[in-house]
Short mmCIF file of C-alpha atoms and ligand atoms in Angstrom, two decimals:
data_model
loop_
_atom_site.label_atom_id
_atom_site.label_comp_id
_atom_site.label_asym_id
_atom_site.label_seq_id
_atom_site.Cartn_x
_atom_site.Cartn_y
_atom_site.Cartn_z
CA UNK A 245 10.97 -12.61 15.65
CA UNK A 246 11.17 -16.46 14.94
CA UNK A 247 7.64 -17.25 16.45
CA UNK A 248 4.40 -16.04 15.66
CA UNK A 249 3.61 -16.29 19.40
CA UNK A 250 6.72 -15.10 21.25
CA UNK A 251 4.95 -13.87 24.01
CA UNK A 252 3.57 -17.18 25.42
CA UNK A 253 5.20 -17.79 28.68
CA UNK A 254 6.35 -14.12 29.19
CA UNK A 255 3.00 -12.53 29.58
CA UNK A 256 -0.57 -14.13 30.52
CA UNK A 257 -2.74 -15.24 27.54
CA UNK A 258 -6.19 -13.88 27.91
CA UNK A 259 -8.53 -16.50 26.88
CA UNK A 260 -11.49 -14.65 29.02
CA UNK A 261 -12.05 -11.20 29.74
CA UNK A 262 -10.59 -10.68 33.05
CA UNK A 263 -12.88 -10.41 36.25
CA UNK A 264 -10.75 -7.61 37.72
CA UNK A 265 -9.05 -5.07 35.70
CA UNK A 266 -5.50 -4.28 35.86
CA UNK A 267 -3.80 -0.85 36.75
CA UNK A 268 -2.88 1.27 33.83
CA UNK A 269 0.59 1.69 34.46
CA UNK A 270 1.03 -2.44 34.35
CA UNK A 271 -0.97 -2.41 31.02
CA UNK A 272 1.09 0.18 29.58
CA UNK A 273 4.17 -1.46 30.70
CA UNK A 274 3.39 -4.57 28.92
CA UNK A 275 2.39 -2.89 25.76
CA UNK A 276 5.60 -0.81 25.78
CA UNK A 277 7.85 -4.06 26.19
CA UNK A 278 6.21 -5.50 23.07
CA UNK A 279 6.06 -2.21 20.89
CA UNK A 280 9.90 -1.44 21.74
CA UNK A 281 10.92 -4.86 20.83
CA UNK A 282 9.00 -4.86 17.64
CA UNK A 283 10.00 -1.28 16.59
CA UNK A 284 13.77 -2.53 17.20
CA UNK A 285 13.28 -5.03 14.34
CA UNK A 286 12.56 -2.13 11.39
CA UNK A 287 14.65 0.78 13.21
CA UNK A 288 17.68 -0.72 11.83
CA UNK A 289 16.69 0.23 8.23
CA UNK A 290 16.64 -3.34 7.08
CA UNK A 291 13.04 -3.81 6.42
CA UNK A 292 11.64 -3.08 3.15
CA UNK A 293 8.40 -0.74 2.92
CA UNK A 294 5.73 -0.86 5.62
CA UNK A 295 7.49 1.85 7.98
CA UNK A 296 7.33 4.81 5.70
CA UNK A 297 8.27 7.49 8.04
CA UNK A 298 10.22 5.52 10.91
CA UNK A 299 10.47 9.04 12.71
CA UNK A 300 9.31 8.45 16.40
CA UNK A 301 9.16 12.23 16.92
CA UNK A 302 6.56 12.37 13.83
CA UNK A 303 4.86 9.44 15.30
CA UNK A 304 4.57 11.15 18.69
CA UNK A 305 3.25 14.34 16.99
CA UNK A 306 0.75 12.22 15.15
CA UNK A 307 -0.35 10.50 18.24
CA UNK A 308 -1.05 13.76 20.02
CA UNK A 309 -3.04 14.78 17.07
CA UNK A 310 -4.87 11.58 17.13
CA UNK A 311 -5.38 11.58 20.66
CA UNK A 312 -7.25 14.86 20.67
CA UNK A 313 -10.09 13.28 18.47
CA UNK A 314 -9.47 9.47 18.82
CA UNK A 315 -12.91 8.90 20.88
CA UNK A 316 -14.99 11.03 18.58
CA UNK A 317 -17.13 9.45 15.83
CA UNK A 318 -16.64 11.01 12.53
CA UNK A 319 -19.97 10.04 11.52
CA UNK A 320 -21.82 12.51 13.96
CA UNK A 321 -20.67 15.60 11.94
CA UNK A 322 -22.94 18.01 14.20
CA UNK A 323 -20.69 17.08 17.09
CA UNK A 324 -17.46 17.37 15.36
CA UNK A 325 -17.44 19.85 12.54
CA UNK A 326 -13.49 19.59 12.59
CA UNK A 327 -13.90 16.06 10.96
CA UNK A 328 -15.50 17.87 8.02
CA UNK A 329 -12.61 20.40 7.96
CA UNK A 330 -10.13 17.53 8.11
CA UNK A 331 -11.61 15.51 5.60
CA UNK A 332 -12.38 18.25 3.12
CA UNK A 333 -8.90 19.74 3.24
CA UNK A 334 -7.06 16.30 3.18
CA UNK A 335 -9.06 15.57 -0.19
CA UNK A 336 -8.55 19.23 -1.27
CA UNK A 337 -4.57 18.66 -0.70
CA UNK A 338 -4.38 15.45 -2.58
CA UNK A 339 -6.41 16.83 -5.32
CA UNK A 340 -3.89 19.68 -5.59
CA UNK A 341 -1.05 17.25 -5.54
CA UNK A 342 -2.41 15.32 -8.50
CA UNK A 343 -3.36 18.48 -10.49
CA UNK A 344 -7.04 18.46 -10.48
CA UNK A 345 -6.77 21.99 -11.66
CA UNK A 346 -5.97 20.72 -14.96
CA UNK A 347 -9.39 19.08 -15.12
CA UNK A 348 -11.68 20.72 -17.83
CA UNK A 349 -14.09 17.98 -18.50
CA UNK A 350 -15.33 17.12 -14.92
CA UNK A 351 -15.72 18.18 -11.34
CA UNK A 352 -12.59 16.75 -9.31
CA UNK A 353 -13.70 15.45 -5.92
CA UNK A 354 -12.73 12.76 -3.36
CA UNK A 355 -13.13 10.74 -0.65
CA UNK A 356 -11.08 9.57 2.51
CA UNK A 357 -11.15 5.78 3.15
CA UNK A 358 -9.51 3.23 5.57
CA UNK A 359 -6.46 2.42 3.46
CA UNK A 360 -5.30 1.10 -0.04
CA UNK A 361 -7.78 -1.71 -0.08
CA UNK A 362 -10.44 0.77 1.13
CA UNK A 363 -9.86 3.09 -1.66
CA UNK A 364 -9.73 0.17 -4.44
CA UNK A 365 -12.91 -1.04 -2.98
CA UNK A 366 -14.59 2.18 -3.21
CA UNK A 367 -13.51 2.86 -6.52
CA UNK A 368 -14.62 -0.58 -8.05
CA UNK A 369 -17.99 -0.14 -6.39
CA UNK A 370 -18.29 3.39 -7.82
CA UNK A 371 -17.46 2.33 -11.29
CA UNK A 372 -19.90 -0.43 -11.08
CA UNK A 373 -22.89 1.69 -9.84
CA UNK A 374 -22.03 4.43 -12.22
CA UNK A 375 -21.83 2.20 -15.41
CA UNK A 376 -25.06 0.59 -14.12
CA UNK A 377 -26.98 3.97 -13.83
CA UNK A 378 -25.20 5.51 -17.02
CA UNK A 379 -24.91 2.58 -19.44
CA UNK A 380 -27.21 -0.21 -17.91
CA UNK A 381 -24.03 -2.49 -17.37
CA UNK A 382 -25.29 -5.54 -15.83
CA UNK A 383 -22.50 -8.13 -16.09
CA UNK A 384 -19.37 -5.67 -15.37
CA UNK A 385 -15.89 -6.31 -15.93
CA UNK A 386 -12.77 -4.80 -15.04
CA UNK A 387 -9.13 -5.11 -16.56
CA UNK A 388 -5.94 -5.05 -14.34
CA UNK A 389 -2.26 -5.52 -15.31
CA UNK A 390 -1.35 -8.57 -13.93
CA UNK A 391 0.80 -6.53 -11.64
CA UNK A 392 -1.62 -4.46 -10.20
CA UNK A 393 -2.39 -5.25 -6.54
CA UNK A 394 -4.59 -8.10 -5.31
CA UNK A 395 -6.82 -5.30 -3.60
CA UNK A 396 -8.49 -5.15 -7.11
CA UNK A 397 -9.12 -9.13 -7.13
CA UNK A 398 -10.50 -8.78 -3.61
CA UNK A 399 -12.92 -5.96 -4.49
CA UNK A 400 -14.03 -7.44 -7.65
CA UNK A 401 -14.87 -10.64 -5.74
CA UNK A 402 -16.72 -8.67 -2.97
CA UNK A 403 -18.71 -6.67 -5.57
CA UNK A 404 -19.48 -9.19 -8.21
CA UNK A 405 -17.45 -7.61 -10.87
CA UNK A 406 -15.40 -9.95 -13.29
CA UNK A 407 -11.73 -9.14 -13.22
CA UNK A 408 -9.82 -9.83 -16.19
CA UNK A 409 -5.96 -10.01 -16.03
CA UNK A 410 -3.84 -8.10 -18.71
CA UNK A 411 -0.52 -9.57 -19.30
CA UNK A 412 2.69 -7.54 -18.78
CA UNK A 413 5.80 -7.27 -20.93
CA UNK A 414 8.41 -9.14 -19.13
CA UNK A 415 11.16 -6.79 -20.15
CA UNK A 416 9.72 -3.64 -18.87
CA UNK A 417 7.06 -5.21 -16.26
CA UNK A 418 4.60 -2.70 -17.62
CA UNK A 419 1.26 -3.72 -18.99
CA UNK A 420 0.83 -4.72 -22.51
CA UNK A 421 -1.59 -2.32 -24.26
CA UNK A 422 -2.79 -4.78 -26.81
CA UNK A 423 -3.81 -7.25 -24.12
CA UNK A 424 -5.74 -4.69 -22.42
CA UNK A 425 -7.46 -3.58 -25.50
CA UNK A 426 -8.41 -7.35 -26.39
CA UNK A 427 -10.01 -7.68 -23.30
CA UNK A 428 -12.33 -4.57 -23.37
CA UNK A 429 -16.04 -5.27 -24.49
CA UNK A 430 -19.30 -3.57 -23.86
CA UNK A 431 -19.42 -4.74 -20.20
CA UNK A 432 -16.04 -3.25 -19.42
CA UNK A 433 -16.44 -0.43 -16.78
CA UNK A 434 -12.85 0.60 -16.40
CA UNK A 435 -9.22 -0.38 -16.84
CA UNK A 436 -6.50 -0.04 -14.28
CA UNK A 437 -2.80 1.16 -14.26
CA UNK A 438 -0.32 1.24 -11.44
CA UNK A 439 1.81 4.33 -10.41
CA UNK A 440 3.87 2.52 -9.48
CA UNK A 441 3.05 -1.35 -8.96
CA UNK A 442 3.91 -2.91 -5.43
CA UNK A 443 6.00 -5.75 -7.14
CA UNK A 444 8.51 -3.76 -9.19
CA UNK A 445 8.05 -0.25 -8.59
CA UNK A 446 7.36 0.42 -12.05
CA UNK A 447 4.66 2.73 -13.76
CA UNK A 448 2.45 1.60 -16.32
CA UNK A 449 1.99 3.39 -19.61
CA UNK A 450 -0.73 5.68 -18.10
CA UNK A 451 -0.83 8.08 -21.05
CA UNK A 452 -1.62 5.40 -23.44
CA UNK A 453 -4.11 3.57 -21.25
CA UNK A 454 -5.79 7.07 -20.96
CA UNK A 455 -6.09 7.22 -24.65
CA UNK A 456 -7.74 3.82 -24.71
CA UNK A 457 -10.03 4.68 -21.90
CA UNK A 458 -11.24 7.72 -23.70
CA UNK A 459 -11.57 5.82 -26.97
CA UNK A 460 -13.66 3.15 -25.33
CA UNK A 461 -15.82 5.36 -23.13
CA UNK A 462 -14.66 3.71 -20.08
CA UNK A 463 -12.90 4.69 -16.73
CA UNK A 464 -9.19 4.36 -15.84
CA UNK A 465 -8.24 4.11 -12.39
CA UNK A 466 -4.54 4.85 -11.32
CA UNK A 467 -3.43 2.87 -8.33
CA UNK A 468 -1.23 5.31 -6.75
CA UNK A 469 -1.71 3.81 -3.35
CA UNK A 470 1.89 3.00 -2.82
CA UNK A 471 3.53 5.72 -5.01
CA UNK A 472 0.97 8.62 -4.80
CA UNK A 473 2.56 10.61 -2.45
CA UNK A 474 6.23 10.16 -3.45
CA UNK A 475 6.20 9.97 -7.10
CA UNK A 476 4.92 13.57 -7.68
CA UNK A 477 8.02 14.82 -5.62
CA UNK A 478 10.35 12.57 -7.59
CA UNK A 479 8.95 14.09 -10.72
CA UNK A 480 9.42 17.66 -9.04
CA UNK A 481 13.10 16.48 -8.30
CA UNK A 482 13.72 15.89 -11.91
CA UNK A 483 13.63 11.92 -11.91
CA UNK A 484 12.34 10.18 -14.92
CA UNK A 485 8.67 9.57 -13.95
CA UNK A 486 6.03 9.89 -16.51
CA UNK A 487 2.87 11.68 -15.85
CA UNK A 488 0.10 9.66 -14.01
CA UNK A 489 -2.26 12.17 -12.69
CA UNK A 490 -5.28 14.17 -13.67
CA UNK A 491 -3.04 16.10 -16.24
CA UNK A 492 -3.33 12.63 -18.29
CA UNK A 493 -6.59 12.83 -20.08
CA UNK A 494 -8.63 9.55 -19.44
CA UNK A 495 -7.50 9.21 -15.94
CA UNK A 496 -10.90 8.95 -14.14
CA UNK A 497 -9.60 8.26 -10.51
CA UNK A 498 -6.72 7.85 -8.49
CA UNK A 499 -5.85 6.09 -5.21
CA UNK A 500 -3.19 7.24 -2.90
CA UNK A 501 -2.65 6.21 0.69
CA UNK A 502 -1.81 9.02 3.17
CA UNK A 503 -0.81 5.98 5.56
CA UNK A 504 2.25 5.03 3.50
CA UNK A 505 4.23 8.02 1.96
CA UNK A 506 1.84 10.59 3.44
CA UNK A 507 3.56 9.57 6.50
CA UNK A 508 0.20 9.50 8.44
CA UNK A 509 -0.83 7.04 10.97
CA UNK A 510 -2.12 3.59 9.53
CA UNK A 511 -5.78 3.75 8.58
CA UNK A 512 -6.34 6.28 5.95
CA UNK A 513 -6.20 6.56 2.15
CA UNK A 514 -7.50 9.05 -0.41
CA UNK A 515 -9.71 8.15 -3.32
CA UNK A 516 -9.98 10.99 -6.01
CA UNK A 517 -12.18 11.24 -8.89
CA UNK A 518 -11.93 13.38 -12.06
CA UNK A 519 -15.74 13.73 -11.82
CA UNK A 520 -18.18 14.04 -9.02
CA UNK A 521 -20.74 11.78 -10.62
CA UNK A 522 -18.61 8.73 -10.47
CA UNK A 523 -17.79 9.23 -6.47
CA UNK A 524 -21.57 10.12 -5.97
CA UNK A 525 -22.86 6.91 -7.75
CA UNK A 526 -21.42 4.60 -4.86
CA UNK A 527 -23.53 6.61 -1.85
CA UNK A 528 -25.64 4.21 0.30
CA UNK A 529 -28.26 5.90 2.11
CA UNK A 530 -31.71 4.63 3.84
CA UNK A 531 -34.41 7.07 4.50
CA UNK A 532 -36.99 4.90 5.93
CA UNK A 533 -35.34 3.06 8.90
CA UNK A 534 -37.11 3.16 12.19
CA UNK A 535 -33.87 4.28 13.86
CA UNK A 536 -33.73 7.41 11.75
CA UNK A 537 -32.54 8.25 8.32
CA UNK A 538 -29.10 6.70 7.75
CA UNK A 539 -26.45 7.74 5.54
CA UNK A 540 -22.48 7.69 5.29
CA UNK A 541 -20.51 8.84 2.35
CA UNK A 542 -18.33 5.52 2.22
CA UNK A 543 -18.52 1.81 3.27
CA UNK A 544 -17.62 2.56 6.97
CA UNK A 545 -20.20 3.28 9.44
CA UNK A 546 -18.37 4.92 12.61
CA UNK A 547 -14.78 5.95 12.20
CA UNK A 548 -12.30 7.60 14.69
CA UNK A 549 -12.07 11.43 13.93
CA UNK A 550 -8.51 10.88 15.39
CA UNK A 551 -7.21 9.21 12.17
CA UNK A 552 -8.52 12.19 10.01
CA UNK A 553 -6.81 14.68 12.46
CA UNK A 554 -3.59 12.92 12.49
CA UNK A 555 -3.67 12.60 8.58
CA UNK A 556 -4.53 16.31 8.23
CA UNK A 557 -1.54 17.17 10.74
CA UNK A 558 0.95 15.15 8.87
CA UNK A 559 -0.02 16.80 5.54
CA UNK A 560 -0.04 20.33 6.82
CA UNK A 561 2.96 19.83 9.02
CA UNK A 562 5.12 18.33 6.27
CA UNK A 563 3.83 20.66 3.54
CA UNK A 564 5.44 20.24 0.15
CA UNK A 565 9.08 21.06 0.95
CA UNK A 566 8.95 18.25 3.82
CA UNK A 567 7.69 15.74 1.50
CA UNK A 568 10.01 16.64 -1.25
CA UNK A 569 13.06 16.58 1.25
CA UNK A 570 11.98 12.90 2.28
CA UNK A 571 11.52 11.84 -1.27
CA UNK A 572 14.92 13.24 -2.26
CA UNK A 573 16.66 11.22 0.33
CA UNK A 574 14.55 8.28 -0.39
CA UNK A 575 15.32 8.35 -4.32
CA UNK A 576 18.94 8.82 -3.71
CA UNK A 577 19.36 5.84 -1.23
CA UNK A 578 17.17 3.79 -3.91
CA UNK A 579 19.68 4.69 -6.62
CA UNK A 580 22.48 3.87 -4.62
CA UNK A 581 21.08 0.43 -3.74
CA UNK A 582 20.13 -0.29 -7.27
CA UNK A 583 23.67 0.43 -8.28
CA UNK A 584 24.68 -2.10 -5.68
CA UNK A 585 22.54 -4.59 -7.29
CA UNK A 586 23.57 -3.83 -10.63
CA UNK A 587 27.36 -4.14 -9.71
CA UNK A 588 26.61 -7.87 -9.55
CA UNK A 589 26.30 -9.46 -12.96
CA UNK A 590 24.61 -12.51 -11.39
CA UNK A 591 21.66 -10.19 -10.52
CA UNK A 592 18.91 -8.47 -12.53
CA UNK A 593 16.77 -5.64 -11.83
CA UNK A 594 13.15 -6.00 -13.38
CA UNK A 595 11.97 -3.02 -15.37
CA UNK A 596 12.96 0.37 -14.89
CA UNK A 597 12.00 0.93 -11.16
CA UNK A 598 11.59 3.99 -9.19
CA UNK A 599 11.97 4.32 -5.52
CA UNK A 600 11.10 0.49 -5.13
CA UNK A 601 13.10 -2.16 -6.94
CA UNK A 602 12.90 -5.74 -7.57
CA UNK A 603 15.50 -8.07 -8.53
CA UNK A 604 16.04 -11.76 -9.53
CA UNK A 605 18.90 -13.82 -10.61
CA UNK A 606 19.31 -16.09 -13.86
CA UNK A 607 22.06 -18.16 -12.22
CA UNK A 608 20.73 -19.16 -8.96
CA UNK A 609 17.47 -19.01 -6.90
CA UNK A 610 17.34 -15.47 -5.61
CA UNK A 611 15.80 -16.82 -2.38
CA UNK A 612 19.28 -18.15 -1.43
CA UNK A 613 20.27 -14.11 -1.39
CA UNK A 614 17.27 -13.61 0.74
CA UNK A 615 18.08 -16.45 2.90
CA UNK A 616 21.40 -15.01 3.76
CA UNK A 617 20.29 -11.17 3.87
CA UNK A 618 17.62 -12.50 6.49
CA UNK A 619 20.71 -13.68 8.81
CA UNK A 620 22.08 -10.37 8.37
CA UNK A 621 18.70 -8.72 9.66
CA UNK A 622 17.27 -7.73 6.26
CA UNK A 623 13.58 -8.24 5.43
CA UNK A 624 12.45 -8.08 1.81
CA UNK A 625 9.21 -8.81 0.28
CA UNK A 626 8.98 -11.94 -1.73
CA UNK A 627 7.88 -12.34 -5.31
CA UNK A 628 7.17 -15.13 -7.70
CA UNK A 629 6.97 -15.73 -11.72
CA UNK A 630 9.91 -15.04 -11.54
CA UNK A 631 11.17 -15.49 -8.18
CA UNK A 632 12.50 -12.19 -7.05
CA UNK A 633 12.84 -10.17 -3.78
CA UNK A 634 12.00 -6.35 -3.58
CA UNK A 635 13.10 -3.56 -1.48
CA UNK A 636 10.52 -0.52 -1.08
CA UNK A 637 12.99 2.21 0.12
CA UNK A 638 11.44 4.15 2.93
CA UNK A 639 12.76 6.62 5.35
CA UNK A 640 14.46 4.08 7.66
CA UNK A 641 16.79 3.13 4.78
CA UNK A 642 17.89 6.62 4.50
CA UNK A 643 19.67 6.67 7.90
CA UNK A 644 23.52 6.50 7.82
CA UNK A 645 25.19 3.26 7.38
CA UNK A 646 21.97 1.43 5.85
CA UNK A 647 23.27 1.51 2.28
CA UNK A 648 26.69 0.52 2.99
CA UNK A 649 25.50 -2.36 5.08
CA UNK A 650 23.46 -3.45 1.98
CA UNK A 651 26.30 -3.32 -0.45
CA UNK A 652 28.43 -5.27 1.84
CA UNK A 653 25.64 -7.83 3.03
CA UNK A 654 24.64 -8.21 -0.86
CA UNK A 655 28.09 -8.95 -1.89
CA UNK A 656 28.36 -11.73 0.70
CA UNK A 657 24.83 -13.05 -0.05
CA UNK A 658 25.59 -13.28 -3.72
CA UNK A 659 28.87 -15.38 -3.06
CA UNK A 660 26.58 -17.54 -0.62
CA UNK A 661 24.07 -18.15 -3.17
CA UNK A 662 26.60 -18.90 -5.65
CA UNK A 663 27.82 -21.67 -3.23
CA UNK A 664 24.35 -22.99 -2.54
CA UNK A 665 23.03 -23.00 -6.08
CA UNK A 666 22.04 -26.43 -6.28
CA UNK A 667 20.03 -26.56 -2.94
CA UNK A 668 16.60 -25.54 -2.22
CA UNK A 669 16.35 -22.09 -0.44
CA UNK A 670 14.60 -21.71 3.03
CA UNK A 671 12.38 -18.68 2.24
CA UNK A 672 9.57 -18.43 -0.50
CA UNK A 673 7.39 -15.68 -2.00
CA UNK A 674 5.16 -14.21 0.48
CA UNK A 675 3.36 -10.69 0.33
CA UNK A 676 4.62 -8.51 3.20
CA UNK A 677 7.74 -10.62 4.11
CA UNK A 678 9.47 -13.53 3.15
CA UNK A 679 8.70 -16.42 5.56
CA UNK A 680 10.46 -19.49 5.42
CA UNK A 681 8.74 -22.66 4.40
CA UNK A 682 5.43 -21.33 3.01
CA UNK A 683 5.76 -23.18 -0.40
CA UNK A 684 2.62 -25.13 -0.22
CA UNK A 685 -0.17 -23.18 -1.73
CA UNK A 686 -2.99 -25.62 -0.45
CA UNK A 687 -6.11 -23.62 0.37
CA UNK A 688 -6.07 -25.37 3.91
CA UNK A 689 -2.57 -24.31 4.45
CA UNK A 690 -3.46 -20.87 3.44
CA UNK A 691 -6.40 -20.65 5.54
CA UNK A 692 -4.53 -22.00 8.72
CA UNK A 693 -2.18 -18.99 8.33
CA UNK A 694 -5.04 -16.52 8.26
CA UNK A 695 -6.49 -18.13 11.17
CA UNK A 696 -3.26 -17.97 13.17
CA UNK A 697 -3.49 -14.33 12.88
CA UNK A 698 -6.95 -14.09 14.55
CA UNK A 699 -6.93 -17.15 16.91
CA UNK A 700 -5.50 -17.04 20.42
CA UNK A 701 -2.48 -19.46 20.36
CA UNK A 702 -3.18 -22.92 21.78
CA UNK A 703 -1.90 -23.53 25.32
CA UNK A 704 1.56 -24.92 25.10
CA UNK A 705 2.25 -27.61 27.20
CA UNK A 706 4.25 -26.72 30.33
CA UNK A 707 3.57 -23.20 29.99
C1 PLP B 1098 0.17 -0.49 -5.37
C2 PLP B 1098 -0.46 -0.93 -4.03
N1 PLP B 1098 -1.92 -0.91 -4.14
C3 PLP B 1098 -2.87 -1.09 -3.08
C4 PLP B 1098 -2.13 -1.41 -2.00
C5 PLP B 1098 -3.08 -1.80 -0.88
O1 PLP B 1098 -2.90 -1.12 0.48
P1 PLP B 1098 -3.47 -1.52 1.82
O2 PLP B 1098 -2.47 -2.51 2.18
O3 PLP B 1098 -3.04 -0.07 2.50
O4 PLP B 1098 -4.86 -2.01 1.74
C6 PLP B 1098 -0.82 -1.54 -1.93
C7 PLP B 1098 -0.13 -2.01 -0.67
O5 PLP B 1098 0.95 -2.11 -0.41
C8 PLP B 1098 0.13 -1.37 -3.09
O6 PLP B 1098 1.27 -1.37 -2.75
#
């Protein structure tokens, strides 16, 4: 898809609400055309991350579950006690996955949010409120490894919490413990570790961070948004993945996205707390409003019960052995792809990755490799400091023929990069996809990219 607006000229652009509605079959035909074309992009298995399951039968099953409850507002629990069942059981299953049974110093609980950013926002809010209530902290700060997700920066920005960035060890890509410790003061509410981080697929030293958190009397949030629903199964399969869950003393909360390796529909994530008191401190309620007493357990107001139903359906349908089976295929594929990268001395894998790996080159700009691979239909995620590209292996890559294509295309890409080493590559570091040309970090340019996602395209002359 080369343009952001490929449908101009093919379909009408709705700049006003149509006076007369269109027949359902016509509307559905238009939607189907776009969906099928867009799905074809990742169905090849050449797209990093984002499509975690990739199985249209599974999606159809989830869509059916969603459809039964899509129109229901999960806020009105008297009308939908099923939502209470779904939400409670999703949280209970996630607590089980992260070994809440090992907790002897708290009462583990959880909540469901709209996604990874939603879980991180709720975690930051909960720590802020809890620290205010319990310790009188009025100038809160949190400490994140430089590699932790920007959702923490966003959450801290939104909630007036100072975020301090701890450096990482470039050799391992794991956070430097001494750097974290040096940043802690009496206003620190929590520190953060990733299991695993988005950039490199590496896991921070959670046990050591837990010890530090206990020593300083502060929280430790483990960001398992990406890895939460796959790393535990990697551990069960014998992969060398350190403990990062509630078995680790000092871990006070974990975010884990059901809408990633939980293979649910987009729009849900779990946030789990070692101790009920932290979760409960972020509740908002208004008891004296003329419209009635208002309360909702998280930041959202109305929510579709369909997403709760579909998430629940995914978890109970797959079960532990379903997740383990998918994890096995993904880890094996990731290993084979990493071997392909290691077979080229010009390439260097960063740190000790898991199902997601990132590589760079000390001989040429790695974006030359990316430029070439794009031509062969690959879509990686781009990184900077140093320039690197990463592949988050998901189920579409486990299809037969994909690793072979990766091996062949990578070999050709390395040869291409060597030939073009002195030139400037086309692509650059952009989260969620390596688009060409976005090397300019000027605020106005970035704002125009965001506006482009929201605004209807301008009329193109002649269309
Ligand atoms: C480690 C990590 N944390 C948080 C997030 C944010 O999740 P979301 O995009 O669902 O808000 C991501 C997204 O990829 C992630 O990889």
